[in-house]
Coordinates of C-alpha atoms in Angstrom, one line a residue:
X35 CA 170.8 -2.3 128.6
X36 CA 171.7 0.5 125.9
X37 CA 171.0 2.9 128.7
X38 CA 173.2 1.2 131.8
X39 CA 174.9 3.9 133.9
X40 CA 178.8 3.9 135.2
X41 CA 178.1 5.6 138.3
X42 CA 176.9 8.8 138.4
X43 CA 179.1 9.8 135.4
X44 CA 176.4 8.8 132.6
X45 CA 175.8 5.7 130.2
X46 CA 178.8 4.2 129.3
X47 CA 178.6 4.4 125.3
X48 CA 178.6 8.5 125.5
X49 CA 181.2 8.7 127.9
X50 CA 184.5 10.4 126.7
X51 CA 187.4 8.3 128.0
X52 CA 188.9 11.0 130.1
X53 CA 185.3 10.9 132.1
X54 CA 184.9 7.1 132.0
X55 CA 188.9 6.7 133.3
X56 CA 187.9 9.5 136.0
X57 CA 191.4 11.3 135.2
X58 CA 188.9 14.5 134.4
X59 CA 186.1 16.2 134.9
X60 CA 183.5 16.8 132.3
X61 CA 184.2 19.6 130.1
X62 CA 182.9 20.5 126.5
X63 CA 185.4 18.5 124.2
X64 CA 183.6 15.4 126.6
X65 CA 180.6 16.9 125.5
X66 CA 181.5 16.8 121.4
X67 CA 182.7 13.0 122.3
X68 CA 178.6 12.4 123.5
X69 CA 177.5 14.4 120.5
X70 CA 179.4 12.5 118.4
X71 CA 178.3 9.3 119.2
X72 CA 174.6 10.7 119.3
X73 CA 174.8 12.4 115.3
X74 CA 176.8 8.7 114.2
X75 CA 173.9 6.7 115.6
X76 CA 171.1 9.4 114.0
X77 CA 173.1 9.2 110.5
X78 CA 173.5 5.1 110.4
X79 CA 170.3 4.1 112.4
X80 CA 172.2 1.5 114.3
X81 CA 174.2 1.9 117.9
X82 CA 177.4 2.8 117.5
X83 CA 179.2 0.6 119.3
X84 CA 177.3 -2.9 118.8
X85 CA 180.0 -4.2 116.1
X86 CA 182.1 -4.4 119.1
X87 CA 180.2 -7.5 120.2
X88 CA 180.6 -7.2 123.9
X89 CA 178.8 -10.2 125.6
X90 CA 175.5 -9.6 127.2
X91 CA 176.1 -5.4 126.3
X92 CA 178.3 -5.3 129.3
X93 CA 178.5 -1.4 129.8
X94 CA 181.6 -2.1 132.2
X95 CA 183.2 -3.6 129.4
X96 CA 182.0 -1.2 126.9
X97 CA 183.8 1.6 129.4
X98 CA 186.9 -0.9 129.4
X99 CA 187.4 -0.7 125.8
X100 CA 186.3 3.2 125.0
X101 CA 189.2 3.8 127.8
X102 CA 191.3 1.9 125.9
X103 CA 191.2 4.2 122.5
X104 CA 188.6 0.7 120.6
X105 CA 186.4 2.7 118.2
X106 CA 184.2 0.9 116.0
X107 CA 185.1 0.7 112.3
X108 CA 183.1 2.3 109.9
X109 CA 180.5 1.2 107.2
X110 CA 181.9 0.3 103.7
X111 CA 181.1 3.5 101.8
X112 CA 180.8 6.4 104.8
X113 CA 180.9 9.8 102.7
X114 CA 184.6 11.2 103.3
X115 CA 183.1 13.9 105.2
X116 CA 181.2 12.1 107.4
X117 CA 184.1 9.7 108.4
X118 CA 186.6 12.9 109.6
X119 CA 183.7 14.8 111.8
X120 CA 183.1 11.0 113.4
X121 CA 187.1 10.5 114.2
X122 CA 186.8 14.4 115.3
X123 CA 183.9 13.7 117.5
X124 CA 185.3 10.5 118.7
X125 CA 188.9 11.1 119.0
X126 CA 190.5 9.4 121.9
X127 CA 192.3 13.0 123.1
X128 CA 190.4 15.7 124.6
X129 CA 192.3 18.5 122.4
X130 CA 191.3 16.8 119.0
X131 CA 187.9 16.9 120.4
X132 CA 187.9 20.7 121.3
X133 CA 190.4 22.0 118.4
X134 CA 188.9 25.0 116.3
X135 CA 189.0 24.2 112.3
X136 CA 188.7 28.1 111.8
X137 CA 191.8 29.9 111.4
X138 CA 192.8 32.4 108.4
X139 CA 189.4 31.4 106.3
X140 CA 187.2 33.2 109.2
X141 CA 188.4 36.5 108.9
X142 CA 187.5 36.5 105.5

Protein backbone atom coordinates (compact mmCIF):
# COMPACT_ATOMS: atom_id res chain seq x y z
CA UNK A 1 0.00 0.00 0.00
CA UNK A 2 0.93 3.82 -0.80
CA UNK A 3 1.86 3.95 2.86
CA UNK A 4 4.23 0.48 3.16
CA UNK A 5 7.29 1.12 5.36
CA UNK A 6 11.15 0.06 4.67
CA UNK A 7 12.04 -0.53 8.12
CA UNK A 8 12.02 2.01 10.40
CA UNK A 9 13.36 4.52 7.90
CA UNK A 10 9.83 5.64 6.45
CA UNK A 11 7.58 4.82 3.35
CA UNK A 12 9.48 4.00 0.53
CA UNK A 13 8.19 6.74 -2.13
CA UNK A 14 9.58 9.74 0.22
CA UNK A 15 12.71 8.18 0.94
CA UNK A 16 15.84 10.05 -0.38
CA UNK A 17 18.19 7.36 -1.88
CA UNK A 18 21.05 8.11 0.45
CA UNK A 19 18.33 7.05 3.39
CA UNK A 20 16.67 4.13 1.39
CA UNK A 21 20.54 2.70 0.39
CA UNK A 22 21.39 3.27 4.26
CA UNK A 23 24.86 4.97 3.20
CA UNK A 24 23.40 8.12 5.42
CA UNK A 25 21.61 9.29 7.89
CA UNK A 26 18.70 11.59 7.51
CA UNK A 27 19.49 15.06 7.13
CA UNK A 28 17.62 18.09 5.67
CA UNK A 29 18.48 17.77 1.83
CA UNK A 30 16.64 13.99 2.64
CA UNK A 31 14.10 16.14 3.92
CA UNK A 32 13.67 18.53 0.60
CA UNK A 33 13.70 15.00 -1.38
CA UNK A 34 10.26 14.01 0.98
CA UNK A 35 8.94 17.57 0.38
CA UNK A 36 9.46 17.30 -3.01
CA UNK A 37 7.63 14.30 -3.65
CA UNK A 38 4.83 15.59 -1.26
CA UNK A 39 4.35 19.39 -3.26
CA UNK A 40 4.64 17.14 -6.88
CA UNK A 41 1.81 14.88 -5.75
CA UNK A 42 -0.33 18.18 -4.29
CA UNK A 43 0.37 20.13 -7.70
CA UNK A 44 -0.65 16.97 -10.20
CA UNK A 45 -3.21 15.18 -7.90
CA UNK A 46 -1.77 11.78 -8.78
CA UNK A 47 1.17 9.68 -6.85
CA UNK A 48 4.28 10.41 -8.05
CA UNK A 49 5.71 7.52 -8.75
CA UNK A 50 2.73 5.21 -10.14
CA UNK A 51 3.87 5.78 -13.97
CA UNK A 52 6.57 3.56 -12.86
CA UNK A 53 4.23 0.55 -12.91
CA UNK A 54 5.77 -1.53 -10.28
CA UNK A 55 3.74 -4.84 -9.98
CA UNK A 56 1.47 -5.15 -6.99
CA UNK A 57 3.07 -1.38 -5.66
CA UNK A 58 5.97 -3.35 -4.38
CA UNK A 59 7.53 -0.63 -1.96
CA UNK A 60 10.83 -2.88 -2.06
CA UNK A 61 10.98 -2.37 -5.53
CA UNK A 62 9.94 1.14 -5.48
CA UNK A 63 13.11 1.58 -2.96
CA UNK A 64 15.17 -0.60 -5.68
CA UNK A 65 14.57 1.80 -8.32
CA UNK A 66 14.59 5.43 -6.37
CA UNK A 67 18.23 3.97 -5.28
CA UNK A 68 18.94 3.53 -8.58
CA UNK A 69 18.59 7.38 -9.71
CA UNK A 70 14.53 6.12 -11.81
CA UNK A 71 12.55 9.36 -11.53
CA UNK A 72 9.25 9.40 -13.09
CA UNK A 73 8.95 11.58 -16.24
CA UNK A 74 6.92 14.48 -16.25
CA UNK A 75 3.46 15.43 -17.65
CA UNK A 76 3.36 16.89 -21.27
CA UNK A 77 3.12 20.61 -20.58
CA UNK A 78 4.66 20.98 -16.66
CA UNK A 79 5.22 24.96 -16.42
CA UNK A 80 9.13 25.45 -16.79
CA UNK A 81 9.25 26.40 -13.32
CA UNK A 82 7.70 23.74 -11.85
CA UNK A 83 9.76 21.08 -13.77
CA UNK A 84 13.34 22.60 -12.24
CA UNK A 85 12.04 22.89 -8.40
CA UNK A 86 10.74 19.00 -9.00
CA UNK A 87 14.48 17.79 -10.49
CA UNK A 88 15.73 20.20 -7.40
CA UNK A 89 13.56 18.44 -4.94
CA UNK A 90 14.21 15.11 -6.41
CA UNK A 91 17.68 15.16 -7.40
CA UNK A 92 19.45 11.83 -7.00
CA UNK A 93 22.58 13.77 -4.99
CA UNK A 94 22.23 15.09 -1.63
CA UNK A 95 24.14 18.48 -2.44
CA UNK A 96 21.73 19.34 -5.40
CA UNK A 97 19.11 18.77 -2.85
CA UNK A 98 20.63 21.24 -0.17
CA UNK A 99 22.42 23.82 -2.61
CA UNK A 100 21.37 27.54 -1.83
CA UNK A 101 20.02 29.51 -5.14
CA UNK A 102 20.85 32.85 -3.26
CA UNK A 103 24.14 34.24 -3.95
CA UNK A 104 24.96 38.01 -5.16
CA UNK A 105 20.91 38.81 -5.81
CA UNK A 106 20.38 38.54 -1.73
CA UNK A 107 22.39 41.14 -0.64
CA UNK A 108 20.63 43.46 -2.74
Amino acid sequence: SAGSTTGDQGTAGYLAPEIASGNSRPSPAADVLGAGVLLSEMLSAEPLWSALQLADNNQEALGIAIVNGKRPVLSQGTPELRARYRARGLATQPSVRRRRRCASSCSQ
